Coordinates of N, CA, C and O in Angstrom, one line a residue:
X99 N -14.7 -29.1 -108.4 CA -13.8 -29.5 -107.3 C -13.6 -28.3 -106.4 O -13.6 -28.4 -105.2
X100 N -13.3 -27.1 -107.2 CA -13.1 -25.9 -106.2 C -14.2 -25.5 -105.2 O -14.2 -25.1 -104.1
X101 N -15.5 -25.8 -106.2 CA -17.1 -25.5 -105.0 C -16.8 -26.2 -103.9 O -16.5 -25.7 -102.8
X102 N -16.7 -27.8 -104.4 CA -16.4 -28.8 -102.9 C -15.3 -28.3 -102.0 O -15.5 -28.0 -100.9
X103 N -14.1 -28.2 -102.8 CA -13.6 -27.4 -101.4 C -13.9 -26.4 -100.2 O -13.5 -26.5 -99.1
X104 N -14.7 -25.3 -101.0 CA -15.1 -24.1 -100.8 C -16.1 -24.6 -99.7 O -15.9 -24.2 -98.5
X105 N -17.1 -25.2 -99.9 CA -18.1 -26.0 -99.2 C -17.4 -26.7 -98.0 O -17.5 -26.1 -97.0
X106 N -16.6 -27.8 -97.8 CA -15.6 -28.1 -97.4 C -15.1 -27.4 -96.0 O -15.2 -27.6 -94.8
X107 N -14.4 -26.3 -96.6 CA -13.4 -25.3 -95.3 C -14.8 -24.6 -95.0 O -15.1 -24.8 -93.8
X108 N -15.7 -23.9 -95.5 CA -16.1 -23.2 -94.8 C -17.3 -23.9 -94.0 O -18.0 -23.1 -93.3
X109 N -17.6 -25.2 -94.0 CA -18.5 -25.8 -93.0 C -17.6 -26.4 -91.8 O -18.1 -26.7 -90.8
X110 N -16.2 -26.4 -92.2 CA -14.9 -27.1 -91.0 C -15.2 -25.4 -89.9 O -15.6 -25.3 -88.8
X111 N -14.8 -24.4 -91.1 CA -14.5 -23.5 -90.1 C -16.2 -22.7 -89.3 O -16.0 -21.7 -88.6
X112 N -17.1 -23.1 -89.5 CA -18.5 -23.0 -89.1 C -18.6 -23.5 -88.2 O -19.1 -23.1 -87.1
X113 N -17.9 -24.7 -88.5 CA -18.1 -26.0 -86.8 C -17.2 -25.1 -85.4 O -17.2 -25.6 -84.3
X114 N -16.7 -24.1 -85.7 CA -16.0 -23.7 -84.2 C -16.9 -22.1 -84.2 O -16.5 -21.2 -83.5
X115 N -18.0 -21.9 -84.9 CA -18.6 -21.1 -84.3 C -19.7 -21.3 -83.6 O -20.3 -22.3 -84.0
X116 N -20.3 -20.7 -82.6 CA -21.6 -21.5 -81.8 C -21.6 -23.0 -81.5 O -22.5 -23.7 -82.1
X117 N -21.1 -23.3 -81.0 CA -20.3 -25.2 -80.6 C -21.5 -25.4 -79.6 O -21.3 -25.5 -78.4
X118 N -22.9 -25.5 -80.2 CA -24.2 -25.7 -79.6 C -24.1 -27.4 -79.5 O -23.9 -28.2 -80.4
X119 N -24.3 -27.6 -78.4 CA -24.2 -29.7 -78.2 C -25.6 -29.6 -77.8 O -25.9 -30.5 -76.9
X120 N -26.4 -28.9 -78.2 CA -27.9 -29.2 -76.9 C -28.7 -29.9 -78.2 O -28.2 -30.4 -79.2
X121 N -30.1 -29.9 -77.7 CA -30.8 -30.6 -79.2 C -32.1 -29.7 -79.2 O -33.2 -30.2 -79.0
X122 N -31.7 -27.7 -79.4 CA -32.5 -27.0 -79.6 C -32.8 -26.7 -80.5 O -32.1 -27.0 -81.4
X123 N -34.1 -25.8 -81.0 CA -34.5 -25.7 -82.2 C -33.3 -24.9 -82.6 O -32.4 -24.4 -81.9
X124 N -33.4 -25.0 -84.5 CA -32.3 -24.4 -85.3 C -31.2 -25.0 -85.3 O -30.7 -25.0 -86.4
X125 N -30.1 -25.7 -83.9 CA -29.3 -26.0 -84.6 C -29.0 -27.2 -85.2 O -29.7 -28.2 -84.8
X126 N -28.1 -27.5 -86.1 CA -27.6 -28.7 -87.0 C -26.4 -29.2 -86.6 O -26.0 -28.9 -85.5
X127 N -25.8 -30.1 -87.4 CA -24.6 -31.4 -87.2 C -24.2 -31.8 -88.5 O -24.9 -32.7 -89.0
X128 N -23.3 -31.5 -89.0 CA -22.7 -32.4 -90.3 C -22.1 -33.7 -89.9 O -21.1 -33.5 -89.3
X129 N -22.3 -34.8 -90.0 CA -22.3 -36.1 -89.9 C -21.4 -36.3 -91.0 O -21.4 -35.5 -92.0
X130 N -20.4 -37.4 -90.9 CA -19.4 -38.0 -92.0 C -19.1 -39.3 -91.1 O -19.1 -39.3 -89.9
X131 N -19.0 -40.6 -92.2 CA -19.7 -41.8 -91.1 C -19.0 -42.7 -92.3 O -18.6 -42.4 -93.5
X132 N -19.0 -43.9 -91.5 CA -18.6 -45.3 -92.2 C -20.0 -46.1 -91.9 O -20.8 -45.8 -91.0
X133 N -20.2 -47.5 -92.9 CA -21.5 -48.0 -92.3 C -20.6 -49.5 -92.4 O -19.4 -49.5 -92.6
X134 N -21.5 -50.8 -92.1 CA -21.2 -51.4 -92.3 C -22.8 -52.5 -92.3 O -23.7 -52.3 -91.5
X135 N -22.8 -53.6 -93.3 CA -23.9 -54.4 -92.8 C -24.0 -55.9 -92.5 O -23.2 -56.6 -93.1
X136 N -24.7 -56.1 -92.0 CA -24.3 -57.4 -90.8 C -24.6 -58.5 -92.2 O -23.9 -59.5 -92.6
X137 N -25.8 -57.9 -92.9 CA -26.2 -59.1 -93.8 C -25.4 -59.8 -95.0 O -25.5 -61.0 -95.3
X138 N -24.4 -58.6 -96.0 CA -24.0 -59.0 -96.6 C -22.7 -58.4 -96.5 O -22.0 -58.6 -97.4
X139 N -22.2 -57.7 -95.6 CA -21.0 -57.4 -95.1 C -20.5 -56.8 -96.4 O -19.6 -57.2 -97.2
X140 N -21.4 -55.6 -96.4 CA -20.7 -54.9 -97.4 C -20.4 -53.3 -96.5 O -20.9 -52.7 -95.5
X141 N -19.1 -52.9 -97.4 CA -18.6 -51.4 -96.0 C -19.5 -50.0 -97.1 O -20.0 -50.3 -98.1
X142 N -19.5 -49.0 -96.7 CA -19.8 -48.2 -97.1 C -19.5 -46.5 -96.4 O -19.4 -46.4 -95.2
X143 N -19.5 -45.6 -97.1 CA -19.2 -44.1 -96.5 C -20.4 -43.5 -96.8 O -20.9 -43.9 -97.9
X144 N -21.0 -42.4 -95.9 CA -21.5 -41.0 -96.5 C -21.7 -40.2 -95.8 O -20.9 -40.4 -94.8
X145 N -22.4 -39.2 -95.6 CA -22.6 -37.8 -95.0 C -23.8 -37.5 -94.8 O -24.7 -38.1 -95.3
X146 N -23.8 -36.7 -94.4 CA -25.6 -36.0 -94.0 C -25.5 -34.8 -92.9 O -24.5 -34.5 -92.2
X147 N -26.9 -34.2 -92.8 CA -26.6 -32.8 -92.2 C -28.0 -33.1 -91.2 O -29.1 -33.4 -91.8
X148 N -28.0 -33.1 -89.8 CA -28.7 -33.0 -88.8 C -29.2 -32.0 -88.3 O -28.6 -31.4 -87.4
X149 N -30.7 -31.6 -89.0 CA -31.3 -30.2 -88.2 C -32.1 -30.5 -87.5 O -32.7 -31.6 -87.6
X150 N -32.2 -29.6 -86.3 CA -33.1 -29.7 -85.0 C -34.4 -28.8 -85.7 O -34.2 -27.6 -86.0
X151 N -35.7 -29.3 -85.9 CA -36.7 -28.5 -86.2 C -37.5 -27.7 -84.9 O -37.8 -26.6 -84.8
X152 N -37.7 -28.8 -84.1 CA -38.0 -28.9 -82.4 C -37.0 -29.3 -82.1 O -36.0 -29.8 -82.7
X153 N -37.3 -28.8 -80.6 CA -36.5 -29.6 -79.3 C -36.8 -30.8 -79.3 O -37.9 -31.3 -79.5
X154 N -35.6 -31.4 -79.2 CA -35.4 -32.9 -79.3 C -35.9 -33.6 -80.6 O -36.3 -34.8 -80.4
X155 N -36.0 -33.0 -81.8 CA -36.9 -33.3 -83.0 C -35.6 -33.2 -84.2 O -35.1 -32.0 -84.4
X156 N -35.3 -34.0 -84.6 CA -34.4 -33.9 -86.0 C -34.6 -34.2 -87.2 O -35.4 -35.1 -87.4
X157 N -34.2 -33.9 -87.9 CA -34.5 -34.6 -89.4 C -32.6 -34.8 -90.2 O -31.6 -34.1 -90.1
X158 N -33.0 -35.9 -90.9 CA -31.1 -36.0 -91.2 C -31.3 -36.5 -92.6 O -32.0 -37.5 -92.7
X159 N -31.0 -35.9 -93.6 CA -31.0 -36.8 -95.1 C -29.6 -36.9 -94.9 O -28.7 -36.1 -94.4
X160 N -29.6 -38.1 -95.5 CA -27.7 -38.2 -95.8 C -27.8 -39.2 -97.0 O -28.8 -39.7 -97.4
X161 N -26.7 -39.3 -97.6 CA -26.0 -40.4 -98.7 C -25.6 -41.4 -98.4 O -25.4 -41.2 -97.2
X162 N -25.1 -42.6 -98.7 CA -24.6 -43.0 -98.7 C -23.7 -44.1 -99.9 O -24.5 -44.8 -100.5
X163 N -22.3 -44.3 -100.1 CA -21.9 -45.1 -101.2 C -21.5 -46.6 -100.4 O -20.7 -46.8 -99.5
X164 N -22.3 -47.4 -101.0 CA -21.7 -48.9 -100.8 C -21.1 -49.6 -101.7 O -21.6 -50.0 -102.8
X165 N -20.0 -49.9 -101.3 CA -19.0 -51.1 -101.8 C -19.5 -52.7 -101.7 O -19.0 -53.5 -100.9
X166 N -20.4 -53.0 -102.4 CA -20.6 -54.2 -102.8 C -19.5 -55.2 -103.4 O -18.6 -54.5 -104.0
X167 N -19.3 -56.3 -103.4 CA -18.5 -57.2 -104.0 C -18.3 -57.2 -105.6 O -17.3 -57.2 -106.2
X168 N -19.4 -57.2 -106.0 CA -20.0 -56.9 -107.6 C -20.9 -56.1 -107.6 O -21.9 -56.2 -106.9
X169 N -20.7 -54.7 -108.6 CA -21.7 -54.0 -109.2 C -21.7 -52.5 -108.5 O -20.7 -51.9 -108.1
X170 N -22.4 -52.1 -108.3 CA -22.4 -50.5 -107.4 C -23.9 -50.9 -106.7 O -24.8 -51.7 -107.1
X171 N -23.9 -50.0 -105.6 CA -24.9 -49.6 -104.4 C -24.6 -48.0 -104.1 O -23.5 -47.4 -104.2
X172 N -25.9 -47.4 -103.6 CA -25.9 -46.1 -103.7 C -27.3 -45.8 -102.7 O -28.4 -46.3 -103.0
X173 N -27.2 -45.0 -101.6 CA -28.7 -45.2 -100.3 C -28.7 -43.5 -100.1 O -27.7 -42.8 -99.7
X174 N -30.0 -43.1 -100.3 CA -30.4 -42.0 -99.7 C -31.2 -42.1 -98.7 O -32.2 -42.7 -99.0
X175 N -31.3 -41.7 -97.4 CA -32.0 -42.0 -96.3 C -32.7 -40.2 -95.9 O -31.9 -39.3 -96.1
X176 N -33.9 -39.9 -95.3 CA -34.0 -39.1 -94.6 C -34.9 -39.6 -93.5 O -35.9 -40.4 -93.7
X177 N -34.5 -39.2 -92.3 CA -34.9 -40.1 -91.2 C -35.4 -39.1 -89.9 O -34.5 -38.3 -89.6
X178 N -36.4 -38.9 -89.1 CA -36.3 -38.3 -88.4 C -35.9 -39.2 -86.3 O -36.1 -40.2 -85.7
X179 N -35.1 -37.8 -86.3 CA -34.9 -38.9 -84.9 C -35.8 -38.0 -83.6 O -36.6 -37.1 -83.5
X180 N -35.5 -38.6 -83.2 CA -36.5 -38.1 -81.6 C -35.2 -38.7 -80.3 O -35.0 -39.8 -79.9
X181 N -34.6 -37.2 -80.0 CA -33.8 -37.4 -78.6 C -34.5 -37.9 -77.3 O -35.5 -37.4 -76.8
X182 N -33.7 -39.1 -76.6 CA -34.3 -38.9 -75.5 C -33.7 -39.0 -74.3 O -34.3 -39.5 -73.4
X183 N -32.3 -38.5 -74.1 CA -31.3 -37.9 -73.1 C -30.3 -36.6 -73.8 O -29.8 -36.3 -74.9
X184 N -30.4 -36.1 -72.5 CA -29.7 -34.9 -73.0 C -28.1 -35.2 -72.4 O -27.8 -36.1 -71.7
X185 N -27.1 -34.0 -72.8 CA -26.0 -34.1 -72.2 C -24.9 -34.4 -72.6 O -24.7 -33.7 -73.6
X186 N -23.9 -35.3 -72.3 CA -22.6 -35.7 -73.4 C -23.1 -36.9 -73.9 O -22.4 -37.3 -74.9
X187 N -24.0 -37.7 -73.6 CA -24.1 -38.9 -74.3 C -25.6 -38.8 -74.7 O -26.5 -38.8 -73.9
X188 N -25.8 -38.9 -76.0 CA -27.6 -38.6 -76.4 C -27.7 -39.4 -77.1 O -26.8 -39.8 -77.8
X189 N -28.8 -39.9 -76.9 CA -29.5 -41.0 -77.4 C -30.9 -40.8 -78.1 O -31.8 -40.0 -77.6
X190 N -31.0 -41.6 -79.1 CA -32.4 -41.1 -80.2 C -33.1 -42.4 -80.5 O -32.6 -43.6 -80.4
X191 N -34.3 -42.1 -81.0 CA -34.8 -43.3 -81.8 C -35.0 -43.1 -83.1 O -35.1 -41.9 -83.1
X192 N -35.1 -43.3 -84.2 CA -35.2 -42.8 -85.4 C -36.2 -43.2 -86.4 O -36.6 -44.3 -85.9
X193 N -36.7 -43.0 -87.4 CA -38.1 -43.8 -88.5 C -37.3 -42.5 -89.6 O -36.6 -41.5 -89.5
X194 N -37.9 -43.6 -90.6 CA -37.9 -42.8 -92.1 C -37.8 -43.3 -93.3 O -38.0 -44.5 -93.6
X195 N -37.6 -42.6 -93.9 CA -37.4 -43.0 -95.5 C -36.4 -43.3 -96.3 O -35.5 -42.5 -96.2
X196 N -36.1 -44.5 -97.4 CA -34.7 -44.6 -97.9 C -35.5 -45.2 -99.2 O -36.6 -45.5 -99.5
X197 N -34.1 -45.1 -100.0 CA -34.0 -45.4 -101.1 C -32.8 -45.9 -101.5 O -31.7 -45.3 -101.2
X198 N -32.9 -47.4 -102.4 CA -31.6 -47.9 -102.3 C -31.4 -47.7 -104.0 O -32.5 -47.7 -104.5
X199 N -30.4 -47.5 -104.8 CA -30.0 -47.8 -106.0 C -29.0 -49.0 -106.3 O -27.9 -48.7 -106.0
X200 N -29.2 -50.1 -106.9 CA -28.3 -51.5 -107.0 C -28.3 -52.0 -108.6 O -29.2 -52.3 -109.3
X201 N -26.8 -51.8 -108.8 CA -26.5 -52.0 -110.2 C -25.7 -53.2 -110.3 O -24.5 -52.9 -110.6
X202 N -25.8 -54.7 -110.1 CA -25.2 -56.0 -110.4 C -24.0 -55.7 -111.1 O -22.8 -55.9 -110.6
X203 N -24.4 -55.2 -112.6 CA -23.5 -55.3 -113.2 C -23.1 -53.9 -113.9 O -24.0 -53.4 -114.6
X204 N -22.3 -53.5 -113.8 CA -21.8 -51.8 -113.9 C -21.5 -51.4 -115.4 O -22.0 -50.4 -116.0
X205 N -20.1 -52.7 -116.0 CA -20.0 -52.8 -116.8 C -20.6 -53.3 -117.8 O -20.0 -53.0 -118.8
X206 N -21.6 -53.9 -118.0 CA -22.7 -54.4 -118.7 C -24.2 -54.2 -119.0 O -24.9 -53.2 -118.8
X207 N -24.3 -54.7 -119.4 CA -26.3 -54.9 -119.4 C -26.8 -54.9 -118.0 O -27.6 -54.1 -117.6
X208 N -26.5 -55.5 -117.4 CA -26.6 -55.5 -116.2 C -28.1 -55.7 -115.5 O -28.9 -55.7 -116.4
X209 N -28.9 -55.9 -114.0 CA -29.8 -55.5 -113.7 C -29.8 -54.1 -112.7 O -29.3 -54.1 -111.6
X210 N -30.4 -53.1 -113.3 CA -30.7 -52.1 -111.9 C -32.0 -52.0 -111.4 O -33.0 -52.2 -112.0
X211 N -31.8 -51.6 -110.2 CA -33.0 -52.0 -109.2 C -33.0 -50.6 -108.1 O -32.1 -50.1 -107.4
X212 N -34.4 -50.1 -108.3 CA -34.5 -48.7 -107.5 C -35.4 -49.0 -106.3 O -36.6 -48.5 -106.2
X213 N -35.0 -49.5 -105.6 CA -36.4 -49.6 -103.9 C -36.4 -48.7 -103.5 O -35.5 -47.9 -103.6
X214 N -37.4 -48.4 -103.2 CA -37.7 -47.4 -101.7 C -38.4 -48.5 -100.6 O -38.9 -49.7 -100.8
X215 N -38.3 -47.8 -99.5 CA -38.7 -48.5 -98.1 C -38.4 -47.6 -97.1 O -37.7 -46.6 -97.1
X216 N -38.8 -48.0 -96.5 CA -37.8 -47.4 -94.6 C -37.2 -47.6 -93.7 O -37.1 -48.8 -93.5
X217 N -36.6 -46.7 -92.8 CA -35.7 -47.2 -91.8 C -36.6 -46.9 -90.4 O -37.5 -46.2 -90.1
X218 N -35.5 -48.1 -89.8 CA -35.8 -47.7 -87.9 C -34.4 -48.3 -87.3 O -33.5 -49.1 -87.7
X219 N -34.7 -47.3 -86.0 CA -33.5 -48.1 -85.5 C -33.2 -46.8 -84.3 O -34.0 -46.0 -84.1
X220 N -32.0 -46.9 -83.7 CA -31.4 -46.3 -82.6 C -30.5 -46.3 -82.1 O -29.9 -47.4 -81.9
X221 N -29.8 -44.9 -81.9 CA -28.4 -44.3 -82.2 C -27.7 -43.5 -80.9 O -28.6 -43.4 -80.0
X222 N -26.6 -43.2 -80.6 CA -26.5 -42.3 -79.9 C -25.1 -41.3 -80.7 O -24.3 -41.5 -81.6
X223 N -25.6 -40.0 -79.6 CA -24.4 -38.7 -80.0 C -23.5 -39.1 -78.9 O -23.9 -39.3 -77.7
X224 N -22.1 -39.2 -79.5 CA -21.5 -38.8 -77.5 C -20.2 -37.8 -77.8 O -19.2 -38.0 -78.5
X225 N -20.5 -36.8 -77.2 CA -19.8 -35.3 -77.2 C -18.2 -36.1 -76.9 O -17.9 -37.2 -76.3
X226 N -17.4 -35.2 -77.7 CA -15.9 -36.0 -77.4 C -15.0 -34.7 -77.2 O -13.9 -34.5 -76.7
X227 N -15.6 -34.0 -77.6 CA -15.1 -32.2 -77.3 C -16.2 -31.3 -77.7 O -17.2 -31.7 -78.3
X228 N -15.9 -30.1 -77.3 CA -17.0 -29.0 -78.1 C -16.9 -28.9 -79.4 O -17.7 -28.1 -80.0
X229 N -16.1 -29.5 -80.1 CA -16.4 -29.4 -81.9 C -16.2 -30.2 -82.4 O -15.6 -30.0 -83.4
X230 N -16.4 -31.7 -82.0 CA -16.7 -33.0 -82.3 C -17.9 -33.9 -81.4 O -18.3 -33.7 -80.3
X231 N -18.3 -34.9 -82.3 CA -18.8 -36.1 -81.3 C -18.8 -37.3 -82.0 O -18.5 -37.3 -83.2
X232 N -19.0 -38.2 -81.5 CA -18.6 -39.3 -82.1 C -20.7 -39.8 -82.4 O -21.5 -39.6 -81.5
X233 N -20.9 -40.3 -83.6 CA -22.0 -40.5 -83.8 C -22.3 -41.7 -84.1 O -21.9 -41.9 -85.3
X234 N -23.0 -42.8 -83.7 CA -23.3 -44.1 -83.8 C -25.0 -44.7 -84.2 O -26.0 -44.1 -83.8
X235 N -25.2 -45.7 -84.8 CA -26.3 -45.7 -84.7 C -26.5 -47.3 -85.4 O -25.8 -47.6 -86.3
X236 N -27.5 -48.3 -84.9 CA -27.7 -49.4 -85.6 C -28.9 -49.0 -86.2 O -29.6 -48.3 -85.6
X237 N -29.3 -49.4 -87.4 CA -30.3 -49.7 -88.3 C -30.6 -50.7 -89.1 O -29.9 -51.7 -89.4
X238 N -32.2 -50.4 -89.4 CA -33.0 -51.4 -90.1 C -33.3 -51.0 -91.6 O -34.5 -50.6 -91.8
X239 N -32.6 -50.9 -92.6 CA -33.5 -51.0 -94.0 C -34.5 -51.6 -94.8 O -34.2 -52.7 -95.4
X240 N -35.5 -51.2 -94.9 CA -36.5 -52.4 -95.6 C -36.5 -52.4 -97.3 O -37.2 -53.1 -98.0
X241 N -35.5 -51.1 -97.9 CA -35.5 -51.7 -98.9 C -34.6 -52.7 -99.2 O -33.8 -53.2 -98.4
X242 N -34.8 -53.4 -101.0 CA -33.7 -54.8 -101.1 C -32.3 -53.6 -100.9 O -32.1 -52.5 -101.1
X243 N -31.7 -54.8 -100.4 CA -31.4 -55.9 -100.0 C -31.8 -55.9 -98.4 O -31.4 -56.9 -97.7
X244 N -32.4 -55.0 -97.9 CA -32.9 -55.2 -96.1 C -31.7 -55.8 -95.8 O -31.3 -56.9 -96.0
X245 N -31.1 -54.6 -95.2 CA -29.8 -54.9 -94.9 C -30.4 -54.6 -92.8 O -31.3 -53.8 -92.5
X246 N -29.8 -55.1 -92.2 CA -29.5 -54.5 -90.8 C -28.0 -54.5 -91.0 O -27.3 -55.2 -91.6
X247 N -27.8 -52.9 -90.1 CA -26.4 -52.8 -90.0 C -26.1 -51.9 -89.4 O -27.1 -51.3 -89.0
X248 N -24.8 -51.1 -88.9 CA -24.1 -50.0 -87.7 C -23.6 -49.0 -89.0 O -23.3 -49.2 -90.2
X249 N -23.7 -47.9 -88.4 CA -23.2 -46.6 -89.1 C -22.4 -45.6 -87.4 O -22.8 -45.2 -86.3
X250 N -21.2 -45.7 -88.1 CA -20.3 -44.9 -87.2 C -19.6 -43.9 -87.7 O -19.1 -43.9 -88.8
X251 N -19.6 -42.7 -86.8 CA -18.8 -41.7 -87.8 C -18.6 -40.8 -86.6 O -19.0 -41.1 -85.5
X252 N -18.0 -39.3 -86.9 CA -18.2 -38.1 -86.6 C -19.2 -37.1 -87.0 O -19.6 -37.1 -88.2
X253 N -19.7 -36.3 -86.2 CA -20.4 -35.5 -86.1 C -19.9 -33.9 -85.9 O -18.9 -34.0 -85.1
X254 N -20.2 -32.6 -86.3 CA -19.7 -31.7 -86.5 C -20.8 -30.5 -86.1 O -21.4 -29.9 -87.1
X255 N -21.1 -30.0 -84.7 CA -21.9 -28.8 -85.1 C -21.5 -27.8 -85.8 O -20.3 -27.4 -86.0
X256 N -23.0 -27.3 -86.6 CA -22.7 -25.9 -87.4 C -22.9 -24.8 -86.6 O -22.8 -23.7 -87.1

């Protein structure tokens, strides 16, 4: 618990040094996000870290925990996006890889089920100050349950 903290403050207090908004090589974005899916209208949270490899070139692995009605859900995504406006409002297209984990029954015998598949879909950054932005994006999952759905959150340069 003290690591996470540790980790925690000092990526808060990172975000007010070099307050880079462009989408140049090196820098990154900590992302913290809510999702939601259209299909079975389940909510979900998680996080992820946005590095610029190239100009206009990103890669984002993030987590995510979903709250299913019954059982547990659990999604690892790494996705690359590709910018294609610059400025306070950016906009991307994205492709990649996920992995879903789904356990029906938690307390039981239960069935669990490990997919992989991929995403697509398309998102925008929109700068809301120099050490925030607000980060949006609809997507496509192709693993089960192929959910379409919106992921909203903030964004945090490092």
């Amino acid at each position: 618990m003290k690591k996470a903290l540790l980790i925690f403050c000092a990526t808060f207090m990172l975000s007010f040094i070099g307050l880079a908004q462009t989408q140049e090589q090196g820098n990154a974005r900590f992302h913290g996000f809510g999702t939601y899916g259209l299909n079975y209208h389940n909510f979900g949270v998680g996080a992820g870290i946005e590095y610029f490899f190239l100009d206009k070139f990103a890669l984002m692995p993030s987590y995510t925990f979903v709250f299913p009605q019954v059982g547990k859900e659990s999604n690892f995504s790494t996705d690359l996006r590709y910018y294609v406006s610059e400025g306070p409002s950016q906009l991307y297209f994205m492709a990649g890889y996920s992995q879903t984990w789904v356990n029906t029954q938690p307390d039981g015998a239960g069935t669990k089920r490990n997919q992989k598949g991929a995403n697509v879909g398309v998102g925008a950054y929109i700068r809301l100050t120099d050490a925030i932005g607000l980060s949006t994006e609809f997507r496509f999952q192709s693993p089960l349950p192929r959910e379409v759905g919106f992921r909203v959150g903030f964004a945090i340069p490092l």
